[in-house]
């Protein structure tokens, strides 16, 4: 399964996908890494790996609609089977949604539908929730509103600030995102308006109970 991975930042999720591909636990290949910023560290990683890269910056386009179209065309030129938003910090527009119906996934650092948008971990800290986590979901026209494909939960510790919580969440993003991509490639997750799931779920009841130690 050919991927186009869209990034804006450090690219730790991109690295996790690449590592899983190399370890043969993710049946995919990366055809393109595209960014809205030429400074994204994720691009350096992609170039060093010999992966084709593209930078499509809003400021190089007349308006939002022109940028949306340019991004959609650049991504489509790589003929991906799946578009992965891995720390892509912009809302994708109608042109790319139309070209890849039910074929765009996003990783979000919160347990959706709680805490959509920016700063999921900071929102979780501010609300005082005791369980946080990450979500991989299908992208639709809303902000972090598409059908949920998989989630992982982590505890919020009393000493956490948003940074510490985000770091703990990211450990699980790096497992969940490659796993979901592989599940899609194997047909264990079938994408559509209402995705269907045929994978077995392992539930560790002991680990799921987060409580004070005494
Ligand atoms: C991740 O926490 C992801 O959930 C959010 O942006 C962050 C990107 O991190 N959408 P990285 O660039 O993959 O390191």
mmCIF file of C-alpha atoms and ligand atoms in Angstrom:
data_model
loop_
_atom_site.group_PDB
_atom_site.id
_atom_site.type_symbol
_atom_site.label_atom_id
_atom_site.label_comp_id
_atom_site.label_asym_id
_atom_site.label_seq_id
_atom_site.Cartn_x
_atom_site.Cartn_y
_atom_site.Cartn_z
ATOM 1 C CA UNK A 1 0.000 0.000 0.000
ATOM 2 C CA UNK A 2 1.514 3.285 -1.134
ATOM 3 C CA UNK A 3 1.438 6.157 1.340
ATOM 4 C CA UNK A 4 1.650 9.920 1.033
ATOM 5 C CA UNK A 5 2.588 11.272 4.461
ATOM 6 C CA UNK A 6 1.814 14.924 5.233
ATOM 7 C CA UNK A 7 3.910 16.584 7.929
ATOM 8 C CA UNK A 8 4.550 19.996 9.466
ATOM 9 C CA UNK A 9 6.943 19.281 12.298
ATOM 10 C CA UNK A 10 9.438 16.937 13.900
ATOM 11 C CA UNK A 11 8.210 13.841 12.126
ATOM 12 C CA UNK A 12 8.408 11.338 14.951
ATOM 13 C CA UNK A 13 5.295 9.624 13.595
ATOM 14 C CA UNK A 14 6.834 9.512 10.124
ATOM 15 C CA UNK A 15 9.906 7.862 11.647
ATOM 16 C CA UNK A 16 7.702 5.350 13.445
ATOM 17 C CA UNK A 17 5.964 4.447 10.175
ATOM 18 C CA UNK A 18 9.326 4.074 8.430
ATOM 19 C CA UNK A 19 10.688 1.916 11.270
ATOM 20 C CA UNK A 20 7.636 -0.346 11.135
ATOM 21 C CA UNK A 21 7.975 -0.679 7.356
ATOM 22 C CA UNK A 22 11.638 -1.632 7.789
ATOM 23 C CA UNK A 23 10.723 -4.131 10.510
ATOM 24 C CA UNK A 24 8.083 -5.578 8.147
ATOM 25 C CA UNK A 25 5.304 -4.970 10.647
ATOM 26 C CA UNK A 26 3.650 -2.393 8.396
ATOM 27 C CA UNK A 27 2.858 -3.559 4.850
ATOM 28 C CA UNK A 28 3.292 -0.193 3.161
ATOM 29 C CA UNK A 29 5.751 2.002 1.316
ATOM 30 C CA UNK A 30 6.182 5.765 1.487
ATOM 31 C CA UNK A 31 5.782 7.305 -1.971
ATOM 32 C CA UNK A 32 5.821 10.944 -0.873
ATOM 33 C CA UNK A 33 6.396 13.114 2.180
ATOM 34 C CA UNK A 34 4.749 16.497 1.713
ATOM 35 C CA UNK A 35 4.792 19.534 3.979
ATOM 36 C CA UNK A 36 3.312 23.000 4.246
ATOM 37 C CA UNK A 37 6.653 24.219 5.675
ATOM 38 C CA UNK A 38 10.133 23.916 4.205
ATOM 39 C CA UNK A 39 11.584 23.905 7.746
ATOM 40 C CA UNK A 40 9.863 20.693 8.857
ATOM 41 C CA UNK A 41 12.492 18.335 10.288
ATOM 42 C CA UNK A 42 10.415 15.480 8.935
ATOM 43 C CA UNK A 43 11.502 16.499 5.426
ATOM 44 C CA UNK A 44 15.173 16.004 6.318
ATOM 45 C CA UNK A 45 14.430 12.501 7.496
ATOM 46 C CA UNK A 46 12.534 11.736 4.290
ATOM 47 C CA UNK A 47 15.326 13.083 2.076
ATOM 48 C CA UNK A 48 17.962 11.117 3.982
ATOM 49 C CA UNK A 49 15.864 8.021 3.390
ATOM 50 C CA UNK A 50 15.622 8.742 -0.317
ATOM 51 C CA UNK A 51 11.889 9.367 -0.199
ATOM 52 C CA UNK A 52 10.432 11.921 -2.609
ATOM 53 C CA UNK A 53 9.472 15.144 -0.842
ATOM 54 C CA UNK A 54 7.344 18.150 -1.695
ATOM 55 C CA UNK A 55 6.802 21.510 -0.032
ATOM 56 C CA UNK A 56 3.506 23.232 -0.785
ATOM 57 C CA UNK A 57 3.426 26.490 1.183
ATOM 58 C CA UNK A 58 0.284 28.584 1.603
ATOM 59 C CA UNK A 59 2.283 31.767 1.131
ATOM 60 C CA UNK A 60 3.282 30.687 -2.382
ATOM 61 C CA UNK A 61 -0.369 30.617 -3.429
ATOM 62 C CA UNK A 62 -2.874 33.367 -4.072
ATOM 63 C CA UNK A 63 -5.384 32.152 -1.531
ATOM 64 C CA UNK A 64 -6.493 29.227 0.524
ATOM 65 C CA UNK A 65 -8.414 27.633 -2.370
ATOM 66 C CA UNK A 66 -5.356 27.761 -4.634
ATOM 67 C CA UNK A 67 -3.199 26.146 -1.939
ATOM 68 C CA UNK A 68 -5.804 23.422 -1.342
ATOM 69 C CA UNK A 69 -5.810 22.625 -5.046
ATOM 70 C CA UNK A 70 -2.015 22.653 -5.351
ATOM 71 C CA UNK A 71 -1.627 20.331 -2.373
ATOM 72 C CA UNK A 72 -4.273 17.959 -3.712
ATOM 73 C CA UNK A 73 -2.610 17.825 -7.131
ATOM 74 C CA UNK A 74 0.878 17.296 -5.721
ATOM 75 C CA UNK A 75 -0.288 14.491 -3.460
ATOM 76 C CA UNK A 76 -2.369 12.896 -6.217
ATOM 77 C CA UNK A 77 0.679 12.927 -8.525
ATOM 78 C CA UNK A 78 2.297 10.389 -6.197
ATOM 79 C CA UNK A 79 -0.745 8.084 -6.671
ATOM 80 C CA UNK A 80 -0.963 7.026 -3.011
ATOM 81 C CA UNK A 81 -3.460 4.437 -1.800
ATOM 82 C CA UNK A 82 -3.645 6.193 1.562
ATOM 83 C CA UNK A 83 -2.860 9.730 2.729
ATOM 84 C CA UNK A 84 -1.517 9.935 6.282
ATOM 85 C CA UNK A 85 -1.599 13.190 8.232
ATOM 86 C CA UNK A 86 1.282 12.734 10.680
ATOM 87 C CA UNK A 87 1.558 16.031 12.512
ATOM 88 C CA UNK A 88 0.172 18.051 9.611
ATOM 89 C CA UNK A 89 -0.923 21.258 11.297
ATOM 90 C CA UNK A 90 -3.440 22.483 8.741
ATOM 91 C CA UNK A 91 -6.985 21.534 7.924
ATOM 92 C CA UNK A 92 -7.082 19.816 4.567
ATOM 93 C CA UNK A 93 -9.567 21.270 2.100
ATOM 94 C CA UNK A 94 -12.275 19.966 -0.183
ATOM 95 C CA UNK A 95 -9.994 19.196 -3.193
ATOM 96 C CA UNK A 96 -7.916 16.613 -1.336
ATOM 97 C CA UNK A 97 -10.957 15.163 0.453
ATOM 98 C CA UNK A 98 -12.661 14.744 -2.927
ATOM 99 C CA UNK A 99 -9.647 13.003 -4.484
ATOM 100 C CA UNK A 100 -9.173 10.592 -1.589
ATOM 101 C CA UNK A 101 -12.607 9.755 -0.239
ATOM 102 C CA UNK A 102 -12.275 7.727 2.995
ATOM 103 C CA UNK A 103 -8.564 7.433 2.244
ATOM 104 C CA UNK A 104 -7.075 10.060 4.570
ATOM 105 C CA UNK A 105 -6.154 9.230 8.163
ATOM 106 C CA UNK A 106 -4.943 11.493 10.955
ATOM 107 C CA UNK A 107 -3.271 10.889 14.304
ATOM 108 C CA UNK A 108 -4.483 13.136 17.101
ATOM 109 C CA UNK A 109 -3.003 13.393 20.622
ATOM 110 C CA UNK A 110 -6.272 13.035 22.546
ATOM 111 C CA UNK A 111 -9.090 10.567 23.021
ATOM 112 C CA UNK A 112 -11.567 11.989 20.512
ATOM 113 C CA UNK A 113 -14.268 13.212 20.547
ATOM 114 C CA UNK A 114 -12.727 14.949 23.582
ATOM 115 C CA UNK A 115 -10.186 17.675 22.923
ATOM 116 C CA UNK A 116 -10.161 18.155 19.151
ATOM 117 C CA UNK A 117 -8.089 20.896 17.529
ATOM 118 C CA UNK A 118 -4.751 22.132 18.751
ATOM 119 C CA UNK A 119 -3.089 21.295 22.064
ATOM 120 C CA UNK A 120 -4.996 18.127 22.919
ATOM 121 C CA UNK A 121 -2.644 17.312 25.842
ATOM 122 C CA UNK A 122 -2.945 20.867 27.246
ATOM 123 C CA UNK A 123 -6.731 20.650 26.986
ATOM 124 C CA UNK A 124 -6.646 17.330 28.850
ATOM 125 C CA UNK A 125 -4.495 18.821 31.635
ATOM 126 C CA UNK A 126 -6.749 21.887 31.876
ATOM 127 C CA UNK A 127 -9.875 19.719 32.212
ATOM 128 C CA UNK A 128 -8.246 17.474 34.802
ATOM 129 C CA UNK A 129 -9.034 14.160 33.087
ATOM 130 C CA UNK A 130 -7.166 11.171 34.554
ATOM 131 C CA UNK A 131 -7.001 9.184 31.295
ATOM 132 C CA UNK A 132 -5.669 10.671 28.067
ATOM 133 C CA UNK A 133 -4.461 9.083 24.869
ATOM 134 C CA UNK A 134 -4.347 9.222 21.115
ATOM 135 C CA UNK A 135 -6.741 8.549 18.255
ATOM 136 C CA UNK A 136 -6.253 7.539 14.642
ATOM 137 C CA UNK A 137 -9.295 8.563 12.639
ATOM 138 C CA UNK A 138 -10.527 9.088 9.117
ATOM 139 C CA UNK A 139 -10.411 12.685 8.012
ATOM 140 C CA UNK A 140 -13.609 14.423 6.983
ATOM 141 C CA UNK A 141 -14.456 18.096 6.478
ATOM 142 C CA UNK A 142 -14.558 18.818 10.222
ATOM 143 C CA UNK A 143 -11.730 19.314 12.701
ATOM 144 C CA UNK A 144 -10.827 15.872 14.126
ATOM 145 C CA UNK A 145 -14.407 14.686 13.619
ATOM 146 C CA UNK A 146 -14.091 11.731 11.211
ATOM 147 C CA UNK A 147 -14.806 8.088 12.085
ATOM 148 C CA UNK A 148 -12.477 6.708 14.756
ATOM 149 C CA UNK A 149 -10.283 3.786 13.651
ATOM 150 C CA UNK A 150 -8.262 3.056 16.809
ATOM 151 C CA UNK A 151 -7.334 4.574 20.144
ATOM 152 C CA UNK A 152 -4.802 4.020 22.899
ATOM 153 C CA UNK A 153 -5.162 5.307 26.442
ATOM 154 C CA UNK A 154 -2.464 6.508 28.813
ATOM 155 C CA UNK A 155 -2.737 7.744 32.412
ATOM 156 C CA UNK A 156 -2.410 11.384 33.334
ATOM 157 C CA UNK A 157 -0.002 11.550 36.258
ATOM 158 C CA UNK A 158 -0.347 14.143 39.024
ATOM 159 C CA UNK A 159 3.017 15.650 38.099
ATOM 160 C CA UNK A 160 2.197 15.977 34.382
ATOM 161 C CA UNK A 161 2.290 19.187 32.445
ATOM 162 C CA UNK A 162 1.147 19.253 28.819
ATOM 163 C CA UNK A 163 4.650 18.511 27.564
ATOM 164 C CA UNK A 164 5.140 15.431 29.757
ATOM 165 C CA UNK A 165 1.683 14.121 28.884
ATOM 166 C CA UNK A 166 2.251 14.674 25.161
ATOM 167 C CA UNK A 167 5.529 12.744 25.365
ATOM 168 C CA UNK A 168 3.735 9.789 27.000
ATOM 169 C CA UNK A 169 0.951 9.947 24.414
ATOM 170 C CA UNK A 170 3.451 9.995 21.559
ATOM 171 C CA UNK A 171 4.940 6.663 22.635
ATOM 172 C CA UNK A 172 1.535 5.183 21.859
ATOM 173 C CA UNK A 173 0.989 7.218 18.685
ATOM 174 C CA UNK A 174 4.153 5.622 17.365
ATOM 175 C CA UNK A 175 2.670 2.166 17.918
ATOM 176 C CA UNK A 176 -0.899 2.903 16.934
ATOM 177 C CA UNK A 177 -0.405 4.735 13.640
ATOM 178 C CA UNK A 178 1.794 2.099 11.922
ATOM 179 C CA UNK A 179 -0.497 -0.576 13.301
ATOM 180 C CA UNK A 180 -3.591 1.078 11.794
ATOM 181 C CA UNK A 181 -1.851 1.514 8.433
ATOM 182 C CA UNK A 182 -0.939 -2.175 8.464
ATOM 183 C CA UNK A 183 -4.482 -3.145 9.475
ATOM 184 C CA UNK A 184 -5.823 -1.157 6.510
ATOM 185 C CA UNK A 185 -3.273 -2.782 4.185
ATOM 186 C CA UNK A 186 -4.276 -6.250 5.398
ATOM 187 C CA UNK A 187 -7.993 -5.524 5.168
ATOM 188 C CA UNK A 188 -8.517 -5.842 8.934
ATOM 189 C CA UNK A 189 -9.852 -2.299 8.835
ATOM 190 C CA UNK A 190 -12.031 -1.575 5.818
ATOM 191 C CA UNK A 191 -12.384 2.141 5.190
ATOM 192 C CA UNK A 192 -15.645 3.761 4.188
ATOM 193 C CA UNK A 193 -18.369 6.017 5.509
ATOM 194 C CA UNK A 194 -18.717 3.522 8.347
ATOM 195 C CA UNK A 195 -15.382 1.679 8.655
ATOM 196 C CA UNK A 196 -15.558 -1.991 9.574
ATOM 197 C CA UNK A 197 -13.138 -3.899 11.781
ATOM 198 C CA UNK A 198 -12.231 -7.549 11.766
ATOM 199 C CA UNK A 199 -9.152 -7.505 13.974
ATOM 200 C CA UNK A 200 -8.896 -9.220 17.322
ATOM 201 C CA UNK A 201 -8.590 -6.869 20.247
ATOM 202 C CA UNK A 202 -6.310 -7.574 23.148
ATOM 203 C CA UNK A 203 -7.608 -6.048 26.348
ATOM 204 C CA UNK A 204 -5.368 -6.032 29.383
ATOM 205 C CA UNK A 205 -7.772 -5.464 32.271
ATOM 206 C CA UNK A 206 -5.015 -4.980 34.833
ATOM 207 C CA UNK A 207 -3.241 -2.334 32.774
ATOM 208 C CA UNK A 208 -6.499 -0.573 31.995
ATOM 209 C CA UNK A 209 -7.196 0.177 35.652
ATOM 210 C CA UNK A 210 -5.464 3.425 36.493
ATOM 211 C CA UNK A 211 -5.701 4.150 40.193
ATOM 212 C CA UNK A 212 -3.577 5.427 43.045
ATOM 213 C CA UNK A 213 -1.123 2.782 44.231
ATOM 214 C CA UNK A 214 -2.470 3.103 47.790
HETATM 215 C C1 LIG B 1 1.537 14.380 17.135
HETATM 216 O O1 LIG B 1 1.391 14.424 18.531
HETATM 217 C C2 LIG B 1 0.204 14.248 16.444
HETATM 218 O O2 LIG B 1 -0.750 13.608 17.212
HETATM 219 C C3 LIG B 1 -0.201 15.683 16.240
HETATM 220 O O3 LIG B 1 1.002 16.361 15.971
HETATM 221 C C4 LIG B 1 2.096 15.678 16.573
HETATM 222 C C5 LIG B 1 3.133 15.457 15.516
HETATM 223 O O4 LIG B 1 4.355 14.961 16.018
HETATM 224 N N1 LIG B 1 -1.198 15.771 15.205
HETATM 225 P P1 LIG B 1 5.484 14.449 15.018
HETATM 226 O O5 LIG B 1 5.782 15.567 14.028
HETATM 227 O O6 LIG B 1 5.010 13.205 14.352
HETATM 228 O O7 LIG B 1 6.673 14.212 15.922
#
